[in-house]
PDB file of C-alpha atoms in Angstrom:
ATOM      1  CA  UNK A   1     133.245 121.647 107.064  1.00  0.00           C
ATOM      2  CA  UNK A   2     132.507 117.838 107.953  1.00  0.00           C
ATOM      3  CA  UNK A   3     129.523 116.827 109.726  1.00  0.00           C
ATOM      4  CA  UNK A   4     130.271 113.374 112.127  1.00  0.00           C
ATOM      5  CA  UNK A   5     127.217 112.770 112.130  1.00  0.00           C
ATOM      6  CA  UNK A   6     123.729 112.476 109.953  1.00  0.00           C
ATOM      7  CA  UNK A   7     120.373 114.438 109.676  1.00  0.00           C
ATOM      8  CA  UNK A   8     117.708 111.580 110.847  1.00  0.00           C
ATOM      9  CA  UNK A   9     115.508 112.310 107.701  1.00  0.00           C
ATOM     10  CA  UNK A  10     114.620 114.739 105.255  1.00  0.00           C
ATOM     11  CA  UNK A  11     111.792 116.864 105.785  1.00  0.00           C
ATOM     12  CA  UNK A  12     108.556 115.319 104.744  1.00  0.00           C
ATOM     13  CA  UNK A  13     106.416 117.551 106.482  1.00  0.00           C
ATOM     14  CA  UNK A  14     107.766 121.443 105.585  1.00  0.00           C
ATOM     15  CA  UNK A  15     105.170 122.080 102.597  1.00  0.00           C
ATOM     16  CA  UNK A  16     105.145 126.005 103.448  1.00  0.00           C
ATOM     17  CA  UNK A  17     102.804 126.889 101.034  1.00  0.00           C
ATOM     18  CA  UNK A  18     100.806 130.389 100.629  1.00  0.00           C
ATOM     19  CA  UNK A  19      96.676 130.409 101.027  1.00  0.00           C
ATOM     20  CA  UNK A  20      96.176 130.174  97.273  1.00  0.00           C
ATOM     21  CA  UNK A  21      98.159 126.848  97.094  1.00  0.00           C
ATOM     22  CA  UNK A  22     101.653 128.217  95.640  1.00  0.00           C
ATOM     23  CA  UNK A  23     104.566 126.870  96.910  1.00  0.00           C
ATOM     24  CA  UNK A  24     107.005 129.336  99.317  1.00  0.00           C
ATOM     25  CA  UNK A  25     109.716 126.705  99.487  1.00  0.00           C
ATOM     26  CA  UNK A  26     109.238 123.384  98.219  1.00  0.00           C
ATOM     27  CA  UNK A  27     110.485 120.839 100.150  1.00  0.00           C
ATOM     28  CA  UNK A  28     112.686 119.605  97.734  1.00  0.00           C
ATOM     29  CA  UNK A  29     115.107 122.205  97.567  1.00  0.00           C
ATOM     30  CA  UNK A  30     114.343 122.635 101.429  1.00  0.00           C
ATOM     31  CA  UNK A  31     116.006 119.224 102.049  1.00  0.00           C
ATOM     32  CA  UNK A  32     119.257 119.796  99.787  1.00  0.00           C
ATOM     33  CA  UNK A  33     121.415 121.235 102.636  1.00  0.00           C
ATOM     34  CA  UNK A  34     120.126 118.570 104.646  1.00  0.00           C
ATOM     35  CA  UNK A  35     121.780 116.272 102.130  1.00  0.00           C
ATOM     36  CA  UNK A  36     124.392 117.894 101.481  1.00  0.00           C
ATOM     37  CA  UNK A  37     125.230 117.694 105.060  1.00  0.00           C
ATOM     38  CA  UNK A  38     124.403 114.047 105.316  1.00  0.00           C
ATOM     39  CA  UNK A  39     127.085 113.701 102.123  1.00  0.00           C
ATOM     40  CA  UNK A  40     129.509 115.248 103.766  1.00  0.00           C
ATOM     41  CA  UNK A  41     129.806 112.518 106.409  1.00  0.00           C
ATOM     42  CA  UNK A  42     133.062 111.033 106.947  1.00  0.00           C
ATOM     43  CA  UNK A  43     133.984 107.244 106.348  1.00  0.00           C
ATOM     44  CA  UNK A  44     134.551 106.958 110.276  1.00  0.00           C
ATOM     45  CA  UNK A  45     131.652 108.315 111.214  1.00  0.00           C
ATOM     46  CA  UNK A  46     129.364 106.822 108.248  1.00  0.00           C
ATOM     47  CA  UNK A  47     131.105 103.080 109.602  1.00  0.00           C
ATOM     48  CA  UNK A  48     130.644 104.135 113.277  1.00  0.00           C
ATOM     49  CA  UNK A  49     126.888 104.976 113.069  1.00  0.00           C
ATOM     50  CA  UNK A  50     126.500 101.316 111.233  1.00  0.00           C
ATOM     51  CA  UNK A  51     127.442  99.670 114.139  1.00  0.00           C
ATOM     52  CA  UNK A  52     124.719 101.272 116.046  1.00  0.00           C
ATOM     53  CA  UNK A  53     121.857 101.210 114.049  1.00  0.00           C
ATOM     54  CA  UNK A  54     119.690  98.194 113.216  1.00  0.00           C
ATOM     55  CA  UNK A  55     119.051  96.837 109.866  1.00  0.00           C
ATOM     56  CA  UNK A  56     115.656  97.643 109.835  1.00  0.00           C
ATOM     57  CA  UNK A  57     116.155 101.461 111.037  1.00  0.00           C
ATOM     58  CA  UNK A  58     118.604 102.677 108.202  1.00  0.00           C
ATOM     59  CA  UNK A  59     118.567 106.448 107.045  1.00  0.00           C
ATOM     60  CA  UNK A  60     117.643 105.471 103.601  1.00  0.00           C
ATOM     61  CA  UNK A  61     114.244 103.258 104.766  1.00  0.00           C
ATOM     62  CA  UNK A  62     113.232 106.599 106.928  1.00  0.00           C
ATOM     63  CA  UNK A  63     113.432 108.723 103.098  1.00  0.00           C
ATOM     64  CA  UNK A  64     110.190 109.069 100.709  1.00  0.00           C
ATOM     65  CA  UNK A  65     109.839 111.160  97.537  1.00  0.00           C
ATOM     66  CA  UNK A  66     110.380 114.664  98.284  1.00  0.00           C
ATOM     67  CA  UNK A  67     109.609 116.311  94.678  1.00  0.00           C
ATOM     68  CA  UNK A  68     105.991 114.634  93.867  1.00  0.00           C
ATOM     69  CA  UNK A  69     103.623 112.656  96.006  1.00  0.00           C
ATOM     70  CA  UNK A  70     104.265 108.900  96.315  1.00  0.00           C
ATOM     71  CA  UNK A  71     101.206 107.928  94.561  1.00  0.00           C
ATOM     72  CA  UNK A  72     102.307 109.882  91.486  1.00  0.00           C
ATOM     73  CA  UNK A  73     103.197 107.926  88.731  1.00  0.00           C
ATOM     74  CA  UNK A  74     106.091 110.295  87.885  1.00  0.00           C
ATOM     75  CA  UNK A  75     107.491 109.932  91.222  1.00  0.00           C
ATOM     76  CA  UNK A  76     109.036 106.347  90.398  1.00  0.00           C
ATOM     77  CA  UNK A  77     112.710 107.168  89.352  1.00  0.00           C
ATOM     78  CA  UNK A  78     112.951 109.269  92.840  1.00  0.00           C
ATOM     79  CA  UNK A  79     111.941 105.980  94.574  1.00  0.00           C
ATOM     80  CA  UNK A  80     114.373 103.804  92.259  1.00  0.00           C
ATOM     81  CA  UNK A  81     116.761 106.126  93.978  1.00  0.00           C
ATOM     82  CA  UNK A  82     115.914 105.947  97.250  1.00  0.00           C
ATOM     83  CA  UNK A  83     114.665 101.882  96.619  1.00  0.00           C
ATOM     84  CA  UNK A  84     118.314 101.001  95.882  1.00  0.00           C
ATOM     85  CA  UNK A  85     120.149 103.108  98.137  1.00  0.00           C
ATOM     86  CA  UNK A  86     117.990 101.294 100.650  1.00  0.00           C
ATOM     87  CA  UNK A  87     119.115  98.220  99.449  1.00  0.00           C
ATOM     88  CA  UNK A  88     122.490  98.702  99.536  1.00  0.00           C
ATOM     89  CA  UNK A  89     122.630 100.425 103.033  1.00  0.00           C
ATOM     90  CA  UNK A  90     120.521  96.961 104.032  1.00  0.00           C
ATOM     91  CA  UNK A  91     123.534  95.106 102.719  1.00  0.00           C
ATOM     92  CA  UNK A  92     125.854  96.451 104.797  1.00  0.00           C
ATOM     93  CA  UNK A  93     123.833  96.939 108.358  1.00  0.00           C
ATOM     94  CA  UNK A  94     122.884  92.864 107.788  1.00  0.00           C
ATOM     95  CA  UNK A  95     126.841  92.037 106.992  1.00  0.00           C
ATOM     96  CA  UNK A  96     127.758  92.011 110.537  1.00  0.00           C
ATOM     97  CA  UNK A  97     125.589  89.005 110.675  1.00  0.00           C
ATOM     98  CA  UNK A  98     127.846  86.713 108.513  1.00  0.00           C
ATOM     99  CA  UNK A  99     131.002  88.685 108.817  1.00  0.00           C
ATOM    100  CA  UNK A 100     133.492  89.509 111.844  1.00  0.00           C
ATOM    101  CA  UNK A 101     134.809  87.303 115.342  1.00  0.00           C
ATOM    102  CA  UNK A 102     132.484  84.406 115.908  1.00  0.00           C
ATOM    103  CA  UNK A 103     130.826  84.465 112.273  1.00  0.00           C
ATOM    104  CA  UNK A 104     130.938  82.626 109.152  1.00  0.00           C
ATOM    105  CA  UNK A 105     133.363  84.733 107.446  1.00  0.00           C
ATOM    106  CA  UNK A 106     135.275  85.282 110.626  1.00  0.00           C
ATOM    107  CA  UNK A 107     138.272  86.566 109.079  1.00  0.00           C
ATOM    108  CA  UNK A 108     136.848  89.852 107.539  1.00  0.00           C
ATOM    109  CA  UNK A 109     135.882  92.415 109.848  1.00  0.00           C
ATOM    110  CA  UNK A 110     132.300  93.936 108.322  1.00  0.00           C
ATOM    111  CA  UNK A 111     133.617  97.336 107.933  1.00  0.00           C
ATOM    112  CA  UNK A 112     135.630  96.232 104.798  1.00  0.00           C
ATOM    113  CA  UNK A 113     132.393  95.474 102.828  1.00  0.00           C
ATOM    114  CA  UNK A 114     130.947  98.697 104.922  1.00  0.00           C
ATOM    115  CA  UNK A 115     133.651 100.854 103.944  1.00  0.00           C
ATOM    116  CA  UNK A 116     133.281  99.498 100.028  1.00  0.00           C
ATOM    117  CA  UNK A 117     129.871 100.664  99.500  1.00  0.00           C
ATOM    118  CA  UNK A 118     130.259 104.252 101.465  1.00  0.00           C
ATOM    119  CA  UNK A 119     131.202 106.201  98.404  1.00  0.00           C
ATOM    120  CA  UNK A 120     128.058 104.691  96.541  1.00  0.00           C
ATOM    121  CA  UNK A 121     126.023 105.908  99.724  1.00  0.00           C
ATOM    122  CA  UNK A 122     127.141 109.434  98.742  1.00  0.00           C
ATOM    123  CA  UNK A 123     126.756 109.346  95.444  1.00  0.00           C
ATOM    124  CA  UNK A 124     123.535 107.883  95.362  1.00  0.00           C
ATOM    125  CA  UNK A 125     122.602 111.306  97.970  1.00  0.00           C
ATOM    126  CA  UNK A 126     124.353 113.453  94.829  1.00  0.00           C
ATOM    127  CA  UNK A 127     122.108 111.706  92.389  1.00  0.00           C
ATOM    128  CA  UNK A 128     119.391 111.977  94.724  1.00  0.00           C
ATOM    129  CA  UNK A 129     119.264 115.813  94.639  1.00  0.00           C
ATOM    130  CA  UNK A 130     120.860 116.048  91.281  1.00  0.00           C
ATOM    131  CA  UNK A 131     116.878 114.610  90.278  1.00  0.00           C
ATOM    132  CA  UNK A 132     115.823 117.379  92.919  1.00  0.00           C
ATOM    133  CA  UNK A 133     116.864 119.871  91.098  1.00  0.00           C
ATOM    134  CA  UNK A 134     115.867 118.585  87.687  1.00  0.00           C
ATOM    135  CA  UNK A 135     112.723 117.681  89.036  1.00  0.00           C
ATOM    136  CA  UNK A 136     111.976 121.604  90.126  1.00  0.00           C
ATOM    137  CA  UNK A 137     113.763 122.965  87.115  1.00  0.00           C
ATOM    138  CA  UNK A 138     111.479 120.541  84.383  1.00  0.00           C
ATOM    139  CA  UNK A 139     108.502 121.368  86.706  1.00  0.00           C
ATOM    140  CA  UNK A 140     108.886 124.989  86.644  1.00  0.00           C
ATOM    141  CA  UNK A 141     108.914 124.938  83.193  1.00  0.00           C
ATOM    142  CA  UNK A 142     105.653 122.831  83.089  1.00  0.00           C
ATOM    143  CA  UNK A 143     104.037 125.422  85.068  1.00  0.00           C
ATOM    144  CA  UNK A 144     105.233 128.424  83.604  1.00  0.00           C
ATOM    145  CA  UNK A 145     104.332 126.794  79.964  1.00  0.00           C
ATOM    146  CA  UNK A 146     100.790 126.425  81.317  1.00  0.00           C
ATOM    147  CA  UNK A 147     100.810 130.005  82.827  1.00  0.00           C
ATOM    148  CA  UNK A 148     101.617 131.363  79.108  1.00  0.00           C
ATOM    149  CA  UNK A 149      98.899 129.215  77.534  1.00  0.00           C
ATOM    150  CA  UNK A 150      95.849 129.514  79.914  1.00  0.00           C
ATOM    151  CA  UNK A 151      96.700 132.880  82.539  1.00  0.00           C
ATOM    152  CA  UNK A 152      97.686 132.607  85.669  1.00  0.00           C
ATOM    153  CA  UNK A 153      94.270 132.797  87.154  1.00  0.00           C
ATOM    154  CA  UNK A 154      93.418 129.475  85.479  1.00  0.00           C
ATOM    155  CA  UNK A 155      96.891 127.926  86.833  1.00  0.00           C
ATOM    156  CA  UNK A 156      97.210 129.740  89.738  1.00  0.00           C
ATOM    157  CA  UNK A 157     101.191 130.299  89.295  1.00  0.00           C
ATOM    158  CA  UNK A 158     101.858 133.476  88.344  1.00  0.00           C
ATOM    159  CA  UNK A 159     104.803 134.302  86.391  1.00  0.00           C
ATOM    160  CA  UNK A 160     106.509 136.414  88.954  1.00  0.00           C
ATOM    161  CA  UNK A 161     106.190 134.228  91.332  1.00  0.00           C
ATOM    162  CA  UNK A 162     107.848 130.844  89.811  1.00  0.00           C
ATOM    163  CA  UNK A 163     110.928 133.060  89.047  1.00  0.00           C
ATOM    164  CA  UNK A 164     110.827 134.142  92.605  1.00  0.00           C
ATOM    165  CA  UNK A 165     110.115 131.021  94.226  1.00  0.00           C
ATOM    166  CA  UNK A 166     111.176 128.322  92.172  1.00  0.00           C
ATOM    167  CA  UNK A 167     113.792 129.296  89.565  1.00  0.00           C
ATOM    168  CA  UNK A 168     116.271 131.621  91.750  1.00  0.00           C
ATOM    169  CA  UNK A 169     116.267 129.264  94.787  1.00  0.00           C
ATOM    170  CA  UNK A 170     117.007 126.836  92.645  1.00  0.00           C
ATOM    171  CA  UNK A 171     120.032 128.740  90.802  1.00  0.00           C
ATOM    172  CA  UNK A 172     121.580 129.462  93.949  1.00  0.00           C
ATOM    173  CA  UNK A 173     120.926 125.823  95.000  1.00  0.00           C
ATOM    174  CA  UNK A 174     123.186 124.850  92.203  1.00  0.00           C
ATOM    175  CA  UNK A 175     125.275 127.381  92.799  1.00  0.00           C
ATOM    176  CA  UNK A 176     125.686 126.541  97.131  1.00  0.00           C
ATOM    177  CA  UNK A 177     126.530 123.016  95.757  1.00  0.00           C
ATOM    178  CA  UNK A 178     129.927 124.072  94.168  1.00  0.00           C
ATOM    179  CA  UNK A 179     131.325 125.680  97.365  1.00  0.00           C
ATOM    180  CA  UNK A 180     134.294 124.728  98.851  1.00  0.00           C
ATOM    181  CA  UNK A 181     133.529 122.824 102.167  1.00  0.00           C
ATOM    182  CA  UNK A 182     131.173 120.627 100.156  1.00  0.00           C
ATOM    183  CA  UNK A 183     132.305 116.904  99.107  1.00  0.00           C
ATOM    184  CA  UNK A 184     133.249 115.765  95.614  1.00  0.00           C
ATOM    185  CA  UNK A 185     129.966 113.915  94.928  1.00  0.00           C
ATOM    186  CA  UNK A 186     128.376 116.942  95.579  1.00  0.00           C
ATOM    187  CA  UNK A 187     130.699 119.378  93.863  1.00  0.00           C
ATOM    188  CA  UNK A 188     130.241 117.272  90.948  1.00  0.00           C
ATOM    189  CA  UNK A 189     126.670 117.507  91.034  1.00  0.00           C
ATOM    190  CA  UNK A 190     126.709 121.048  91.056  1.00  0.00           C
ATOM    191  CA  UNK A 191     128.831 120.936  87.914  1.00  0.00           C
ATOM    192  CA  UNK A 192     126.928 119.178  86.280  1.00  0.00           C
ATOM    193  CA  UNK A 193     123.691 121.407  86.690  1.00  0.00           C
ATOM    194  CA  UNK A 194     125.741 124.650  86.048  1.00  0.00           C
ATOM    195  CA  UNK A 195     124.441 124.753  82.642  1.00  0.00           C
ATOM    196  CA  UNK A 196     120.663 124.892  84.715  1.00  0.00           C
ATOM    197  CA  UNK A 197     121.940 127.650  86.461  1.00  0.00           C
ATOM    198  CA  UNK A 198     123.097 129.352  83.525  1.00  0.00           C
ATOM    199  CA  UNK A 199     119.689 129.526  82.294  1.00  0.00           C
ATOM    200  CA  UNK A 200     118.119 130.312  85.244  1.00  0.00           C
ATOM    201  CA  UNK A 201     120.133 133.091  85.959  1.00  0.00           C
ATOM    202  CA  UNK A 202     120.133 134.422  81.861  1.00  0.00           C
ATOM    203  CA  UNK A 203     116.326 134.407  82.230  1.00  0.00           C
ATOM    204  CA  UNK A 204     116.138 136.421  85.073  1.00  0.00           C
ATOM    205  CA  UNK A 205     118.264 138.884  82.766  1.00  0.00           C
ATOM    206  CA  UNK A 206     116.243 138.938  80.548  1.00  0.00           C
ATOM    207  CA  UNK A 207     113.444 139.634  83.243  1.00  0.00           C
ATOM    208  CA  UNK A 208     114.717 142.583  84.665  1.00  0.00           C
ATOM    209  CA  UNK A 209     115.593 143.972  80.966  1.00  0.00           C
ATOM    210  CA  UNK A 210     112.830 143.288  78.537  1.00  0.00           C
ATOM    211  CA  UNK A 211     109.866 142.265  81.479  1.00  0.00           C
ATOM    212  CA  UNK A 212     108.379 139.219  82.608  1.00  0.00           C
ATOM    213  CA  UNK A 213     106.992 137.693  79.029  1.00  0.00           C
ATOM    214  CA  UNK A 214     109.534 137.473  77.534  1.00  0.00           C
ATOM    215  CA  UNK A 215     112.231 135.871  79.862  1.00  0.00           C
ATOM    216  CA  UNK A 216     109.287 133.480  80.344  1.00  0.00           C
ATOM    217  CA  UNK A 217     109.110 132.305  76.767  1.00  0.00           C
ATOM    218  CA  UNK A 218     113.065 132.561  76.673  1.00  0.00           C
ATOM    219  CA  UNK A 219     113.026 130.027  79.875  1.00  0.00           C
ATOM    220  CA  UNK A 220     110.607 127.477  78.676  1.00  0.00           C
ATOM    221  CA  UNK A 221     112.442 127.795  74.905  1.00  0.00           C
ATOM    222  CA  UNK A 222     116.014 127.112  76.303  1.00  0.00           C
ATOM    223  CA  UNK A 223     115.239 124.923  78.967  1.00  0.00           C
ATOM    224  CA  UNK A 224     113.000 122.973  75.804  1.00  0.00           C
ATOM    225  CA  UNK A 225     116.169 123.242  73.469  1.00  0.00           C
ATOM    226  CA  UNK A 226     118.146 121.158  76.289  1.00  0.00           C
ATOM    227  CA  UNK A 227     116.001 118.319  76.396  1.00  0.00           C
ATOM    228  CA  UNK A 228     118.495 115.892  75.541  1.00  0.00           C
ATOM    229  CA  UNK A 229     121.082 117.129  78.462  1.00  0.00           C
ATOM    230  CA  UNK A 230     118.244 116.200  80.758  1.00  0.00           C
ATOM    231  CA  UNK A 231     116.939 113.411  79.953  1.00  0.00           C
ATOM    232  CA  UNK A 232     120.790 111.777  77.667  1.00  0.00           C
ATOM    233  CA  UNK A 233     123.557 113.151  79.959  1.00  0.00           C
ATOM    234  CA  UNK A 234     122.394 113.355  82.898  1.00  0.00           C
ATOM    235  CA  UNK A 235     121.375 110.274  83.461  1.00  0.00           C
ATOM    236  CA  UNK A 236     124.701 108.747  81.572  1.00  0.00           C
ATOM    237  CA  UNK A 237     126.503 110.984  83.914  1.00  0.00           C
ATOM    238  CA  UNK A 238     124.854 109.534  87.284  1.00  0.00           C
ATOM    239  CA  UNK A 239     125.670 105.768  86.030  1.00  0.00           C
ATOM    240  CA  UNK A 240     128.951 106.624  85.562  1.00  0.00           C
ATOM    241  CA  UNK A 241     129.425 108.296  88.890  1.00  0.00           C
ATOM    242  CA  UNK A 242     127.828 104.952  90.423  1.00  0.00           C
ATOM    243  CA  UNK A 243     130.483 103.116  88.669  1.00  0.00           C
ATOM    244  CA  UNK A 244     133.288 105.309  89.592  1.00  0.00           C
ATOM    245  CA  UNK A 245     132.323 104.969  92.868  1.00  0.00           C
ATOM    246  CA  UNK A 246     132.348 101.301  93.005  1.00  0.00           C
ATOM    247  CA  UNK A 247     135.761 101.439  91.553  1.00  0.00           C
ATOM    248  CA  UNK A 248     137.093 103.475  94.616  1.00  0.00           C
ATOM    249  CA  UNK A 249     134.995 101.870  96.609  1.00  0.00           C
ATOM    250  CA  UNK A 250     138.128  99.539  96.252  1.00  0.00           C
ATOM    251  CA  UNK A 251     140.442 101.562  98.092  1.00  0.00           C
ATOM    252  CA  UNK A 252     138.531 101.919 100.921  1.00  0.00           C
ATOM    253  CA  UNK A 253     137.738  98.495 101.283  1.00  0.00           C
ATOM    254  CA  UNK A 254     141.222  97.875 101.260  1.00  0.00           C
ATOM    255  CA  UNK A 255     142.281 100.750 104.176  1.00  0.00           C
ATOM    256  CA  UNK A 256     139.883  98.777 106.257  1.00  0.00           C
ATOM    257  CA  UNK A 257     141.594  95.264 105.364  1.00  0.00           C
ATOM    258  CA  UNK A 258     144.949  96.497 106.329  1.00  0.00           C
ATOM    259  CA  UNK A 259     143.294  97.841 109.878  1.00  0.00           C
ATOM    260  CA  UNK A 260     141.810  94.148 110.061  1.00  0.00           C
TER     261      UNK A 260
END
């Protein structure tokens, strides 16, 4: 299914949280479907809502940081994302300025150039809530290391609780991102995390078999063991996908220079 049209914003203000300060749903994962469903826009309707919107009230300049606070030093790579996403969707609201019927470049209509960067919109929206993901996955191991260590009355995360809150919502967020009506960029993503899933999903396994200890410590150690998928291919993977889709960003270009 293929949304015409785009969610205004993610949600910056759905912390649902429980009176001792755990989250229910944090709003990272919250937003995924939301941007899922602003992937899944088509080229028509991504190019028609251009036309209408100024260059100073793009979708990208109404995001922020959904996994940390802004002020969190950690929280920098999510606004590199959103930074030069913003920056490119910029580029082409202000093209319609210089390009078209009465401008300087009069013989290209702006939706060439508008129609070249739309698959690097969408991928930069996978990449964006590829780092969700991560983000909630390295987290949860954070807190669920710190759980082992000190309690969880000192941490105030009980064990239980980040399985049920954070670790299976975030396996079947992996897993909703592989289903059929969702876009490439996206199915890709989800691909790419099924290995996060995996684990997720083998430590709640172990959970239900040998108790709550012990598919703790086998959590933290895999997820540990995998360091270098997180922070090595991942990231390689996400620059190549922003090259690949400058490469077909080609061929769309092009479609719109034949409508010209």
């Amino acid at each position: 299914m293929y949304h015409s049209t785009t969610p205004q914003n993610t949600p910056a203000a759905q912390n649902n949280t429980t009176d001792d300060g755990v989250l229910l749903c944090p709003r990272g994962l919250a937003a995924i479907p939301l941007l899922c469903a602003a992937a899944s826009e088509s080229r028509s309707a991504y190019l028609a809502r251009l036309q209408v919107t100024h260059p100073s009230n793009g979708w990208w300049a109404k995001q922020e940081p959904l996994c940390l606070e802004v002020q969190n030093p950690l929280s920098i790579p999510e606004k590199l994302i959103i930074g030069i996403a913003c920056q490119i969707e910029r580029i082409s609201l202000v093209v319609s300025e210089y390009m078209g019927h009465g401008q300087a470049v009069s013989l290209l209509s702006p939706r060439v150039l508008q129609a070249f960067l739309w698959p690097v919109h969408n991928v930069f929206l996978s990449i964006w809530i590829l780092w969700i993901l991560i983000c909630t996955y390295l987290g949860s191991m954070v807190s669920m290391s710190q759980t082992l260590l000190f309690g969880a009355k000192r941490t105030n995360a009980p064990l239980g609780r980040l399985f049920l809150e954070e670790i299976l919502p975030a396996a079947r967020a992996v897993e909703s991102l592989c289903e059929q009506h969702q876009t490439i960029s996206v199915r890709m993503s989800g691909l790419a995390l099924m290995p996060m899933m995996i684990l997720c999903d083998v430590a709640n396994g172990v959970v239900g078999r040998l108790g709550i200890l012990v598919g703790s410590v086998v959590f933290v150690g895999m997820g540990a063991c995998g360091w270098w998928y997180w922070l090595c291919v991942l990231p390689w993977l996400a620059v190549c996908a922003v090259c690949l889709a400058v490469m077909s960003g080609w061929c769309f270009g092009l479609i719109e220079l034949s409508r010209n």
